[in-house]
mmCIF file of C-alpha atoms in Angstrom:
data_model
loop_
_atom_site.group_PDB
_atom_site.id
_atom_site.type_symbol
_atom_site.label_atom_id
_atom_site.label_comp_id
_atom_site.label_asym_id
_atom_site.label_seq_id
_atom_site.Cartn_x
_atom_site.Cartn_y
_atom_site.Cartn_z
ATOM 1 C CA MET A 1 -23.781 -49.814 3.909
ATOM 2 C CA ALA A 2 -27.063 -50.804 1.874
ATOM 3 C CA ARG A 3 -29.890 -50.502 4.474
ATOM 4 C CA SER A 4 -33.483 -52.430 3.415
ATOM 5 C CA PRO A 5 -36.593 -50.163 3.781
ATOM 6 C CA GLY A 6 -38.340 -51.239 6.783
ATOM 7 C CA ARG A 7 -35.296 -51.850 8.988
ATOM 8 C CA THR A 8 -34.338 -50.026 12.174
ATOM 9 C CA MET A 9 -30.857 -48.147 12.484
ATOM 10 C CA THR A 10 -29.158 -46.511 14.982
ATOM 11 C CA GLY A 11 -27.357 -42.911 14.382
ATOM 12 C CA SER A 12 -27.062 -39.599 15.634
ATOM 13 C CA GLY A 13 -30.744 -38.323 15.780
ATOM 14 C CA ARG A 14 -30.059 -35.147 14.434
ATOM 15 C CA VAL A 15 -30.467 -34.854 10.269
ATOM 16 C CA LEU A 16 -33.596 -35.050 9.238
ATOM 17 C CA LEU A 17 -34.558 -36.106 5.795
ATOM 18 C CA ALA A 18 -36.951 -36.791 3.446
ATOM 19 C CA LEU A 19 -36.843 -38.328 0.389
ATOM 20 C CA TRP A 20 -38.709 -39.368 -2.488
ATOM 21 C CA LEU A 21 -36.818 -42.169 -5.028
ATOM 22 C CA ALA A 22 -37.993 -41.338 -8.734
ATOM 23 C CA SER A 23 -38.996 -43.612 -11.288
ATOM 24 C CA CYS A 24 -36.367 -45.389 -12.033
ATOM 25 C CA GLY A 25 -37.735 -46.411 -15.769
ATOM 26 C CA ALA A 26 -40.689 -46.708 -18.216
ATOM 27 C CA ASP A 27 -42.457 -49.735 -16.766
ATOM 28 C CA HIS A 28 -41.032 -49.174 -12.616
ATOM 29 C CA GLU A 29 -42.709 -46.842 -10.251
ATOM 30 C CA GLY A 30 -40.265 -46.441 -7.147
ATOM 31 C CA PRO A 31 -41.235 -46.770 -3.806
ATOM 32 C CA SER A 32 -42.115 -43.754 -1.619
ATOM 33 C CA ILE A 33 -39.424 -43.427 1.603
ATOM 34 C CA THR A 34 -40.066 -42.064 4.580
ATOM 35 C CA VAL A 35 -37.225 -41.135 7.107
ATOM 36 C CA ASP A 36 -38.503 -40.764 10.981
ATOM 37 C CA VAL A 37 -36.643 -39.296 13.275
ATOM 38 C CA THR A 38 -39.693 -38.799 15.930
ATOM 39 C CA GLY A 39 -37.421 -40.891 18.600
ATOM 40 C CA ASP A 40 -33.493 -41.585 19.472
ATOM 41 C CA ASP A 41 -33.576 -44.438 16.147
ATOM 42 C CA THR A 42 -33.540 -43.414 12.589
ATOM 43 C CA THR A 43 -36.599 -45.773 11.397
ATOM 44 C CA ILE A 44 -36.556 -45.986 7.996
ATOM 45 C CA ALA A 45 -40.237 -47.848 6.413
ATOM 46 C CA ASP A 46 -42.949 -47.489 3.722
ATOM 47 C CA PRO A 47 -46.348 -49.052 4.713
ATOM 48 C CA GLY A 48 -47.257 -49.729 1.515
ATOM 49 C CA TRP A 49 -44.311 -51.406 0.695
ATOM 50 C CA ASP A 50 -44.614 -55.423 1.527
ATOM 51 C CA PRO A 51 -40.767 -56.853 1.079
ATOM 52 C CA ALA A 52 -42.975 -60.254 0.136
ATOM 53 C CA VAL A 53 -44.023 -59.477 -2.859
ATOM 54 C CA ASP A 54 -42.050 -55.977 -4.145
ATOM 55 C CA SER A 55 -38.668 -56.043 -4.997
ATOM 56 C CA VAL A 56 -36.767 -53.375 -5.508
ATOM 57 C CA PRO A 57 -33.904 -53.442 -8.752
ATOM 58 C CA ALA A 58 -30.396 -53.512 -7.325
ATOM 59 C CA ASP A 59 -29.722 -49.798 -9.144
ATOM 60 C CA THR A 60 -32.360 -47.808 -6.839
ATOM 61 C CA MET A 61 -30.655 -49.246 -3.251
ATOM 62 C CA LEU A 62 -30.043 -46.405 -0.908
ATOM 63 C CA GLU A 63 -26.869 -46.190 0.906
ATOM 64 C CA ILE A 64 -27.079 -44.205 4.161
ATOM 65 C CA PRO A 65 -23.608 -42.949 4.989
ATOM 66 C CA GLU A 66 -23.605 -42.870 8.782
ATOM 67 C CA VAL A 67 -23.666 -39.763 10.598
ATOM 68 C CA PRO A 68 -20.830 -38.484 12.865
ATOM 69 C CA ASP A 69 -21.232 -36.299 15.797
ATOM 70 C CA VAL A 70 -19.257 -33.405 14.538
ATOM 71 C CA PRO A 71 -18.503 -30.742 17.176
ATOM 72 C CA PHE A 72 -19.250 -27.323 16.394
ATOM 73 C CA ASP A 73 -15.805 -25.642 17.161
ATOM 74 C CA ASP A 74 -14.373 -27.550 14.491
ATOM 75 C CA ILE A 75 -16.386 -26.202 11.926
ATOM 76 C CA CYS A 76 -15.638 -23.034 10.795
ATOM 77 C CA TYR A 77 -17.200 -20.301 7.451
ATOM 78 C CA ALA A 78 -14.065 -18.815 6.235
ATOM 79 C CA GLU A 79 -14.129 -15.389 4.160
ATOM 80 C CA ASP A 80 -11.199 -14.224 2.520
ATOM 81 C CA LEU A 81 -10.867 -9.700 2.747
ATOM 82 C CA PRO A 82 -7.652 -8.741 1.150
ATOM 83 C CA LEU A 83 -6.606 -6.218 3.840
ATOM 84 C CA GLN A 84 -5.721 -2.400 3.499
ATOM 85 C CA TYR A 85 -2.635 -0.508 3.857
ATOM 86 C CA ASP A 86 -3.535 2.036 6.228
ATOM 87 C CA VAL A 87 -3.116 5.085 4.595
ATOM 88 C CA ARG A 88 -0.485 7.512 6.600
ATOM 89 C CA SER A 89 1.577 9.638 5.303
ATOM 90 C CA ASP A 90 2.009 12.241 2.439
ATOM 91 C CA VAL A 91 4.447 12.400 -0.078
ATOM 92 C CA LEU A 92 5.064 15.813 -2.104
ATOM 93 C CA ILE A 93 7.571 15.511 -4.446
ATOM 94 C CA VAL A 94 9.488 19.195 -5.144
ATOM 95 C CA LEU A 95 10.956 18.205 -8.552
ATOM 96 C CA ASP A 96 14.116 20.433 -10.180
ATOM 97 C CA ARG A 97 12.971 20.872 -13.564
ATOM 98 C CA SER A 98 15.951 23.140 -14.119
ATOM 99 C CA GLY A 99 18.034 23.404 -17.516
ATOM 100 C CA SER A 100 20.994 20.984 -16.172
ATOM 101 C CA MET A 101 17.864 18.267 -15.330
ATOM 102 C CA ALA A 102 17.942 17.491 -19.152
ATOM 103 C CA MET A 103 19.424 14.776 -19.541
ATOM 104 C CA MET A 104 17.932 12.485 -15.822
ATOM 105 C CA LEU A 105 14.033 14.118 -16.420
ATOM 106 C CA THR A 106 13.077 11.310 -18.622
ATOM 107 C CA HIS A 107 14.600 8.708 -15.794
ATOM 108 C CA LEU A 108 12.722 10.154 -13.059
ATOM 109 C CA GLU A 109 9.688 10.604 -14.718
ATOM 110 C CA ASN A 110 9.718 6.401 -15.230
ATOM 111 C CA ALA A 111 10.359 5.793 -11.865
ATOM 112 C CA VAL A 112 8.088 8.264 -10.483
ATOM 113 C CA ASN A 113 5.933 6.767 -12.006
ATOM 114 C CA ALA A 114 6.177 2.872 -11.290
ATOM 115 C CA ILE A 115 6.539 4.067 -7.900
ATOM 116 C CA VAL A 116 3.905 6.514 -7.592
ATOM 117 C CA GLY A 117 1.266 3.669 -9.872
ATOM 118 C CA ALA A 118 2.525 0.892 -7.611
ATOM 119 C CA SER A 119 1.742 2.779 -4.051
ATOM 120 C CA ASP A 120 -0.945 5.754 -4.392
ATOM 121 C CA ASP A 121 -3.718 3.661 -3.314
ATOM 122 C CA LYS A 122 -1.221 3.795 -0.101
ATOM 123 C CA ILE A 123 0.244 6.761 -0.372
ATOM 124 C CA TRP A 124 -0.592 10.245 -0.715
ATOM 125 C CA PHE A 125 1.067 12.191 -3.619
ATOM 126 C CA GLY A 126 1.411 15.287 -4.799
ATOM 127 C CA LEU A 127 3.862 16.920 -7.577
ATOM 128 C CA MET A 128 5.564 20.552 -6.818
ATOM 129 C CA PRO A 129 7.632 21.467 -10.035
ATOM 130 C CA PHE A 130 10.206 24.035 -9.782
ATOM 131 C CA PRO A 131 11.535 26.346 -10.999
ATOM 132 C CA SER A 132 7.541 27.483 -12.196
ATOM 133 C CA SER A 133 6.024 29.988 -14.601
ATOM 134 C CA VAL A 134 2.852 31.737 -15.104
ATOM 135 C CA THR A 135 1.213 29.076 -17.538
ATOM 136 C CA PRO A 136 1.609 25.261 -16.116
ATOM 137 C CA ASN A 137 4.798 23.025 -17.707
ATOM 138 C CA VAL A 138 5.582 26.719 -19.752
ATOM 139 C CA CYS A 139 9.055 27.895 -19.765
ATOM 140 C CA THR A 140 9.210 31.322 -20.500
ATOM 141 C CA LEU A 141 13.127 31.152 -21.803
ATOM 142 C CA LEU A 142 13.103 34.849 -23.504
ATOM 143 C CA ASN A 143 11.836 36.081 -19.686
ATOM 144 C CA PRO A 144 15.519 35.967 -17.371
ATOM 145 C CA PHE A 145 13.010 36.639 -14.562
ATOM 146 C CA SER A 146 11.616 33.350 -15.136
ATOM 147 C CA GLN A 147 14.287 31.371 -14.333
ATOM 148 C CA CYS A 148 13.473 31.467 -10.698
ATOM 149 C CA TYR A 149 10.061 32.174 -10.435
ATOM 150 C CA VAL A 150 8.638 29.888 -7.516
ATOM 151 C CA PRO A 151 6.042 28.056 -7.219
ATOM 152 C CA ALA A 152 2.616 28.813 -5.026
ATOM 153 C CA LEU A 153 1.221 25.420 -4.956
ATOM 154 C CA PRO A 154 2.078 22.075 -5.975
ATOM 155 C CA HIS A 155 0.790 21.869 -9.419
ATOM 156 C CA VAL A 156 -1.126 18.029 -8.463
ATOM 157 C CA MET A 157 -2.251 18.737 -5.076
ATOM 158 C CA LEU A 158 -1.794 16.120 -2.292
ATOM 159 C CA GLY A 159 -4.777 12.637 -2.349
ATOM 160 C CA PRO A 160 -5.360 9.421 -3.205
ATOM 161 C CA LEU A 161 -4.958 7.477 -6.138
ATOM 162 C CA ASN A 162 -2.914 10.727 -8.201
ATOM 163 C CA ALA A 163 -0.469 8.166 -10.675
ATOM 164 C CA ALA A 164 -2.333 9.258 -13.504
ATOM 165 C CA PRO A 165 -2.156 13.456 -12.734
ATOM 166 C CA ILE A 166 0.957 12.893 -12.381
ATOM 167 C CA ALA A 167 2.109 11.561 -15.075
ATOM 168 C CA SER A 168 0.158 13.724 -16.911
ATOM 169 C CA VAL A 169 2.665 16.477 -15.802
ATOM 170 C CA PHE A 170 5.273 14.551 -16.333
ATOM 171 C CA SER A 171 4.577 14.006 -19.809
ATOM 172 C CA GLY A 172 4.465 17.272 -20.582
ATOM 173 C CA LEU A 173 6.822 19.048 -18.200
ATOM 174 C CA ASN A 174 9.664 21.189 -20.071
ATOM 175 C CA ILE A 175 13.095 21.750 -19.185
ATOM 176 C CA CYS A 176 14.042 25.134 -18.294
ATOM 177 C CA GLY A 177 15.303 27.532 -15.477
ATOM 178 C CA SER A 178 18.038 28.143 -12.325
ATOM 179 C CA THR A 179 17.278 26.437 -8.715
ATOM 180 C CA PRO A 180 15.086 28.104 -6.540
ATOM 181 C CA THR A 181 15.209 25.764 -4.068
ATOM 182 C CA SER A 182 15.223 27.594 -1.049
ATOM 183 C CA ALA A 183 12.187 29.924 -2.074
ATOM 184 C CA THR A 184 10.355 26.668 -3.338
ATOM 185 C CA LEU A 185 10.775 24.862 -0.040
ATOM 186 C CA GLN A 186 9.762 27.686 1.915
ATOM 187 C CA SER A 187 6.371 27.382 0.194
ATOM 188 C CA ALA A 188 6.075 23.661 -0.181
ATOM 189 C CA LEU A 189 6.395 24.326 3.769
ATOM 190 C CA ALA A 190 3.114 27.200 3.384
ATOM 191 C CA TYR A 191 0.881 24.431 1.573
ATOM 192 C CA LEU A 192 1.548 21.191 3.936
ATOM 193 C CA SER A 193 0.873 23.759 6.645
ATOM 194 C CA THR A 194 -2.692 24.598 5.447
ATOM 195 C CA THR A 195 -3.557 21.263 4.376
ATOM 196 C CA SER A 196 -4.540 18.837 7.237
ATOM 197 C CA THR A 197 -5.141 15.205 6.080
ATOM 198 C CA GLY A 198 -4.223 13.581 9.133
ATOM 199 C CA HIS A 199 -0.939 12.459 8.116
ATOM 200 C CA ASP A 200 2.400 12.114 8.402
ATOM 201 C CA GLN A 201 4.105 14.417 6.298
ATOM 202 C CA TYR A 202 7.269 13.743 3.847
ATOM 203 C CA VAL A 203 9.227 16.014 0.960
ATOM 204 C CA LEU A 204 10.941 14.005 -1.659
ATOM 205 C CA LEU A 205 13.447 16.862 -2.761
ATOM 206 C CA ALA A 206 14.715 15.490 -6.359
ATOM 207 C CA THR A 207 17.394 17.976 -8.084
ATOM 208 C CA ASP A 208 20.670 17.515 -9.913
ATOM 209 C CA GLY A 209 22.138 20.514 -8.206
ATOM 210 C CA VAL A 210 22.958 23.347 -5.387
ATOM 211 C CA PRO A 211 20.338 25.722 -5.047
ATOM 212 C CA ASN A 212 20.366 29.287 -6.074
ATOM 213 C CA CYS A 213 18.173 32.422 -7.125
ATOM 214 C CA ASN A 214 18.741 34.452 -4.390
ATOM 215 C CA GLY A 215 17.968 38.152 -5.238
ATOM 216 C CA SER A 216 18.893 39.423 -1.559
ATOM 217 C CA LEU A 217 22.352 37.705 -1.401
ATOM 218 C CA ASP A 218 25.823 40.055 -2.576
ATOM 219 C CA GLY A 219 26.675 39.186 -5.617
ATOM 220 C CA ASP A 220 30.407 40.153 -4.775
ATOM 221 C CA THR A 221 30.895 38.392 -2.160
ATOM 222 C CA CYS A 222 28.884 35.104 -2.360
ATOM 223 C CA THR A 223 30.262 31.721 -3.828
ATOM 224 C CA CYS A 224 29.517 32.624 -7.379
ATOM 225 C CA LEU A 225 28.407 29.422 -9.321
ATOM 226 C CA ASP A 226 28.234 31.074 -12.517
ATOM 227 C CA THR A 227 32.079 30.645 -13.912
ATOM 228 C CA GLU A 228 31.284 32.527 -17.006
ATOM 229 C CA THR A 229 30.440 35.950 -16.889
ATOM 230 C CA GLY A 230 30.390 36.467 -12.938
ATOM 231 C CA CYS A 231 27.509 36.848 -9.938
ATOM 232 C CA SER A 232 28.377 41.027 -9.709
ATOM 233 C CA GLY A 233 25.189 42.606 -10.130
ATOM 234 C CA ASN A 234 23.923 39.278 -10.744
ATOM 235 C CA PRO A 235 22.999 37.737 -7.535
ATOM 236 C CA GLU A 236 20.341 34.748 -8.423
ATOM 237 C CA SER A 237 23.475 32.776 -9.280
ATOM 238 C CA CYS A 238 25.163 32.949 -5.881
ATOM 239 C CA LEU A 239 24.791 29.659 -4.111
ATOM 240 C CA ASP A 240 22.255 29.909 -1.613
ATOM 241 C CA ASP A 241 23.102 27.098 0.627
ATOM 242 C CA GLN A 242 21.863 28.499 3.814
ATOM 243 C CA ALA A 243 18.689 29.654 3.067
ATOM 244 C CA CYS A 244 18.370 26.199 1.979
ATOM 245 C CA TYR A 245 19.118 25.025 5.330
ATOM 246 C CA ASP A 246 16.685 27.285 7.330
ATOM 247 C CA ALA A 247 13.660 26.078 4.997
ATOM 248 C CA LEU A 248 14.579 22.555 5.640
ATOM 249 C CA ASP A 249 14.535 23.508 9.349
ATOM 250 C CA ALA A 250 11.948 24.872 9.470
ATOM 251 C CA LEU A 251 10.225 22.091 7.416
ATOM 252 C CA SER A 252 11.776 19.635 10.229
ATOM 253 C CA SER A 253 10.487 21.450 12.742
ATOM 254 C CA ALA A 254 7.350 21.406 12.008
ATOM 255 C CA GLY A 255 7.406 17.394 11.735
ATOM 256 C CA ILE A 256 8.116 17.446 7.993
ATOM 257 C CA PRO A 257 11.214 15.623 7.251
ATOM 258 C CA THR A 258 12.884 16.077 3.690
ATOM 259 C CA TYR A 259 14.672 13.189 2.030
ATOM 260 C CA VAL A 260 17.273 14.519 -0.518
ATOM 261 C CA LEU A 261 17.209 12.421 -4.305
ATOM 262 C CA ALA A 262 20.877 13.437 -5.991
ATOM 263 C CA MET A 263 20.178 13.534 -9.167
ATOM 264 C CA GLY A 264 23.474 12.633 -12.198
ATOM 265 C CA GLY A 265 26.875 12.361 -11.304
ATOM 266 C CA ALA A 266 28.426 15.171 -11.890
ATOM 267 C CA PHE A 267 29.053 16.479 -8.282
ATOM 268 C CA SER A 268 31.914 18.547 -6.668
ATOM 269 C CA GLY A 269 32.963 17.442 -3.910
ATOM 270 C CA SER A 270 31.667 20.661 -2.351
ATOM 271 C CA ASP A 271 28.562 19.943 -3.704
ATOM 272 C CA ILE A 272 28.446 16.706 -2.736
ATOM 273 C CA ALA A 273 29.096 17.992 0.999
ATOM 274 C CA ILE A 274 26.132 20.762 0.341
ATOM 275 C CA LEU A 275 23.729 17.925 -0.577
ATOM 276 C CA ASN A 276 24.265 15.600 2.529
ATOM 277 C CA SER A 277 24.425 18.917 4.511
ATOM 278 C CA MET A 278 20.513 19.328 2.954
ATOM 279 C CA ALA A 279 19.698 16.087 4.302
ATOM 280 C CA VAL A 280 21.035 16.164 7.460
ATOM 281 C CA HIS A 281 19.048 19.717 7.906
ATOM 282 C CA GLY A 282 16.298 17.570 6.523
ATOM 283 C CA GLY A 283 15.930 15.303 9.230
ATOM 284 C CA THR A 284 17.587 12.177 6.830
ATOM 285 C CA GLY A 285 20.775 11.988 7.241
ATOM 286 C CA ALA A 286 22.693 11.547 3.660
ATOM 287 C CA TYR A 287 21.578 12.084 0.055
ATOM 288 C CA TYR A 288 20.358 9.472 -2.044
ATOM 289 C CA PRO A 289 22.752 9.179 -4.815
ATOM 290 C CA ALA A 290 20.502 8.645 -8.805
ATOM 291 C CA GLU A 291 23.240 8.707 -10.846
ATOM 292 C CA ASN A 292 21.725 6.327 -13.554
ATOM 293 C CA PRO A 293 18.136 5.014 -14.461
ATOM 294 C CA ALA A 294 18.489 1.946 -12.332
ATOM 295 C CA ASP A 295 20.007 4.292 -9.331
ATOM 296 C CA ILE A 296 17.354 6.251 -9.384
ATOM 297 C CA LEU A 297 14.789 3.921 -9.675
ATOM 298 C CA THR A 298 16.584 1.883 -6.389
ATOM 299 C CA ALA A 299 16.968 5.087 -4.514
ATOM 300 C CA PHE A 300 13.464 5.923 -4.808
ATOM 301 C CA GLU A 301 12.176 2.731 -3.905
ATOM 302 C CA SER A 302 14.689 2.526 -0.822
ATOM 303 C CA ILE A 303 13.026 6.321 -0.373
ATOM 304 C CA MET A 304 9.566 5.117 -0.273
ATOM 305 C CA SER A 305 10.574 2.400 1.591
ATOM 306 C CA ALA A 306 11.201 4.566 4.641
ATOM 307 C CA VAL A 307 9.250 6.649 4.811
ATOM 308 C CA VAL A 308 5.959 4.550 3.661
ATOM 309 C CA LEU A 309 5.679 1.087 3.669
ATOM 310 C CA SER A 310 4.510 0.203 7.285
ATOM 311 C CA CYS A 311 3.761 -3.718 8.969
ATOM 312 C CA GLU A 312 0.430 -1.752 10.023
ATOM 313 C CA PHE A 313 -2.622 -3.214 7.736
ATOM 314 C CA GLU A 314 -6.429 -2.393 8.780
ATOM 315 C CA LEU A 315 -8.091 -5.193 8.566
ATOM 316 C CA ASN A 316 -11.595 -5.110 6.450
ATOM 317 C CA PRO A 317 -14.257 -7.058 8.375
ATOM 318 C CA SER A 318 -18.016 -7.127 8.430
ATOM 319 C CA ASP A 319 -19.368 -5.160 11.497
ATOM 320 C CA ALA A 320 -20.687 -9.061 12.769
ATOM 321 C CA ALA A 321 -17.158 -10.812 12.405
ATOM 322 C CA ASP A 322 -15.450 -11.558 15.592
ATOM 323 C CA PRO A 323 -11.537 -11.155 16.347
ATOM 324 C CA THR A 324 -11.297 -13.845 17.871
ATOM 325 C CA LEU A 325 -12.033 -15.986 14.372
ATOM 326 C CA VAL A 326 -9.424 -14.106 11.983
ATOM 327 C CA ASN A 327 -6.149 -15.625 10.566
ATOM 328 C CA ILE A 328 -3.850 -13.892 9.025
ATOM 329 C CA TYR A 329 -2.014 -15.250 5.468
ATOM 330 C CA VAL A 330 1.127 -13.736 3.702
ATOM 331 C CA GLY A 331 1.811 -15.262 0.155
ATOM 332 C CA GLY A 332 -1.120 -17.569 0.868
ATOM 333 C CA VAL A 333 0.545 -19.070 4.032
ATOM 334 C CA ILE A 334 -0.741 -18.997 7.391
ATOM 335 C CA VAL A 335 0.972 -16.750 9.880
ATOM 336 C CA PRO A 336 0.130 -17.373 13.373
ATOM 337 C CA ARG A 337 -0.541 -14.272 16.184
ATOM 338 C CA ASP A 338 1.979 -13.442 18.609
ATOM 339 C CA GLU A 339 1.755 -11.608 21.513
ATOM 340 C CA SER A 340 5.255 -11.660 22.794
ATOM 341 C CA HIS A 341 5.476 -9.451 19.187
ATOM 342 C CA SER A 342 8.853 -11.132 17.987
ATOM 343 C CA SER A 343 7.564 -12.747 15.118
ATOM 344 C CA GLY A 344 3.898 -13.379 13.553
ATOM 345 C CA TRP A 345 1.283 -10.222 14.153
ATOM 346 C CA ASP A 346 -1.117 -9.233 17.022
ATOM 347 C CA TYR A 347 -3.870 -6.415 17.301
ATOM 348 C CA LEU A 348 -2.899 -2.590 17.088
ATOM 349 C CA ASP A 349 -6.744 -2.199 17.852
ATOM 350 C CA SER A 350 -9.951 -4.202 16.981
ATOM 351 C CA ASP A 351 -9.378 -3.138 13.282
ATOM 352 C CA THR A 352 -5.455 -2.853 12.670
ATOM 353 C CA ILE A 353 -2.612 -5.360 12.992
ATOM 354 C CA MET A 354 0.723 -4.899 13.502
ATOM 355 C CA PHE A 355 3.417 -8.063 12.000
ATOM 356 C CA TYR A 356 6.788 -8.173 13.612
ATOM 357 C CA GLY A 357 10.058 -9.660 12.955
ATOM 358 C CA PRO A 358 11.384 -11.476 9.919
ATOM 359 C CA LEU A 359 7.996 -11.030 8.266
ATOM 360 C CA CYS A 360 7.959 -7.313 8.695
ATOM 361 C CA GLU A 361 11.116 -6.718 7.525
ATOM 362 C CA SER A 362 10.348 -8.575 4.185
ATOM 363 C CA ILE A 363 7.203 -6.432 3.804
ATOM 364 C CA MET A 364 9.418 -3.254 4.671
ATOM 365 C CA GLU A 365 11.899 -4.346 1.788
ATOM 366 C CA GLY A 366 8.699 -5.164 -0.568
ATOM 367 C CA ASP A 367 9.144 -8.678 -1.112
ATOM 368 C CA VAL A 368 5.740 -9.368 0.185
ATOM 369 C CA SER A 369 3.267 -9.858 -2.597
ATOM 370 C CA THR A 370 0.115 -10.413 -1.108
ATOM 371 C CA VAL A 371 -1.673 -10.241 2.408
ATOM 372 C CA SER A 372 -5.240 -11.468 3.052
ATOM 373 C CA ALA A 373 -7.720 -12.176 5.907
ATOM 374 C CA SER A 374 -9.901 -14.854 6.687
ATOM 375 C CA TYR A 375 -12.556 -14.051 9.060
ATOM 376 C CA GLY A 376 -14.718 -17.412 10.820
ATOM 377 C CA CYS A 377 -12.273 -19.461 11.761
ATOM 378 C CA PRO A 378 -10.573 -19.421 15.361
ATOM 379 C CA THR A 379 -7.394 -17.628 14.824
ATOM 380 C CA VAL A 380 -4.042 -19.553 15.481
ATOM 381 C CA PHE A 381 -1.291 -18.917 17.892
ATOM 382 C CA LEU A 382 2.601 -19.243 17.906
#
């Protein structure tokens, strides 16, 4: 309703306005209007304006809405900030680049680059190809002893945002050599034992065959993998399963599980049994078959979800944020806090939350695209 200057109206008494009506035309000087809120009532007046003489054009009439009393608790300021995964895992990829990997390496490279590129801000990755060589990424085919060289250190050390360095190593990685798995796993343990990141540590062994390259075995009595020339005088061609199990046991005893990703499908029954035994000794139950490009990506995703994806997220509020004034959104939909831990989310500590129930399952399965927090509004509870 329009108010005439000089009329007294009752309001909340909480708003102070000073308004000046500007000139509405070249020949019209608009009136001065003062709003007085010194008392309980709001009075609008202009001492120099005479309603008997002066008039106000209709288009300058001021519509002043009623100002309702709004409880303070109903007003909040929300600031959306992204949640951060709590970085809690290291994954050292121990990569078989032996000669038999020629048909699978490109597919594995694509899968590794896809997974690492999508999660290297949440996981610290490293890459240890084997067999090694004196110069990284160079195969010395003319030197038979190089077929069993063991890397002392990863080519890419564990660290954050390692997608580009790992992709660079893959792009120049040649295929050659045998499969010194047990000695390489021993090197992996030595490296991880001296690398203090404060994270849970895992090994992902990607291989397309059973281990060999143990010169201490007896070529005359071992299980020989060289069906053409035999192993007499060439113990490096013997099956090196027991030493491999021992190395996996040592990693497991150090709290470092090993996942076995078996590349290709040309495995005999005995090979399958050995690969499964390797996974058992690694503490992960059974090997993951990866017989074609789609299987490689699926298996790698399954391993990563079991190893590193977590329903824990780290809040990132300002120092002044009130933890009772936060709401959590998943895919743009608010998720209530649930202190019973059957659904929704709850605090683990002042700046870490955990999702529970079906929502946690969706996160672990990779079905959740966005998670965010809104600070400044009272928390919604179930």
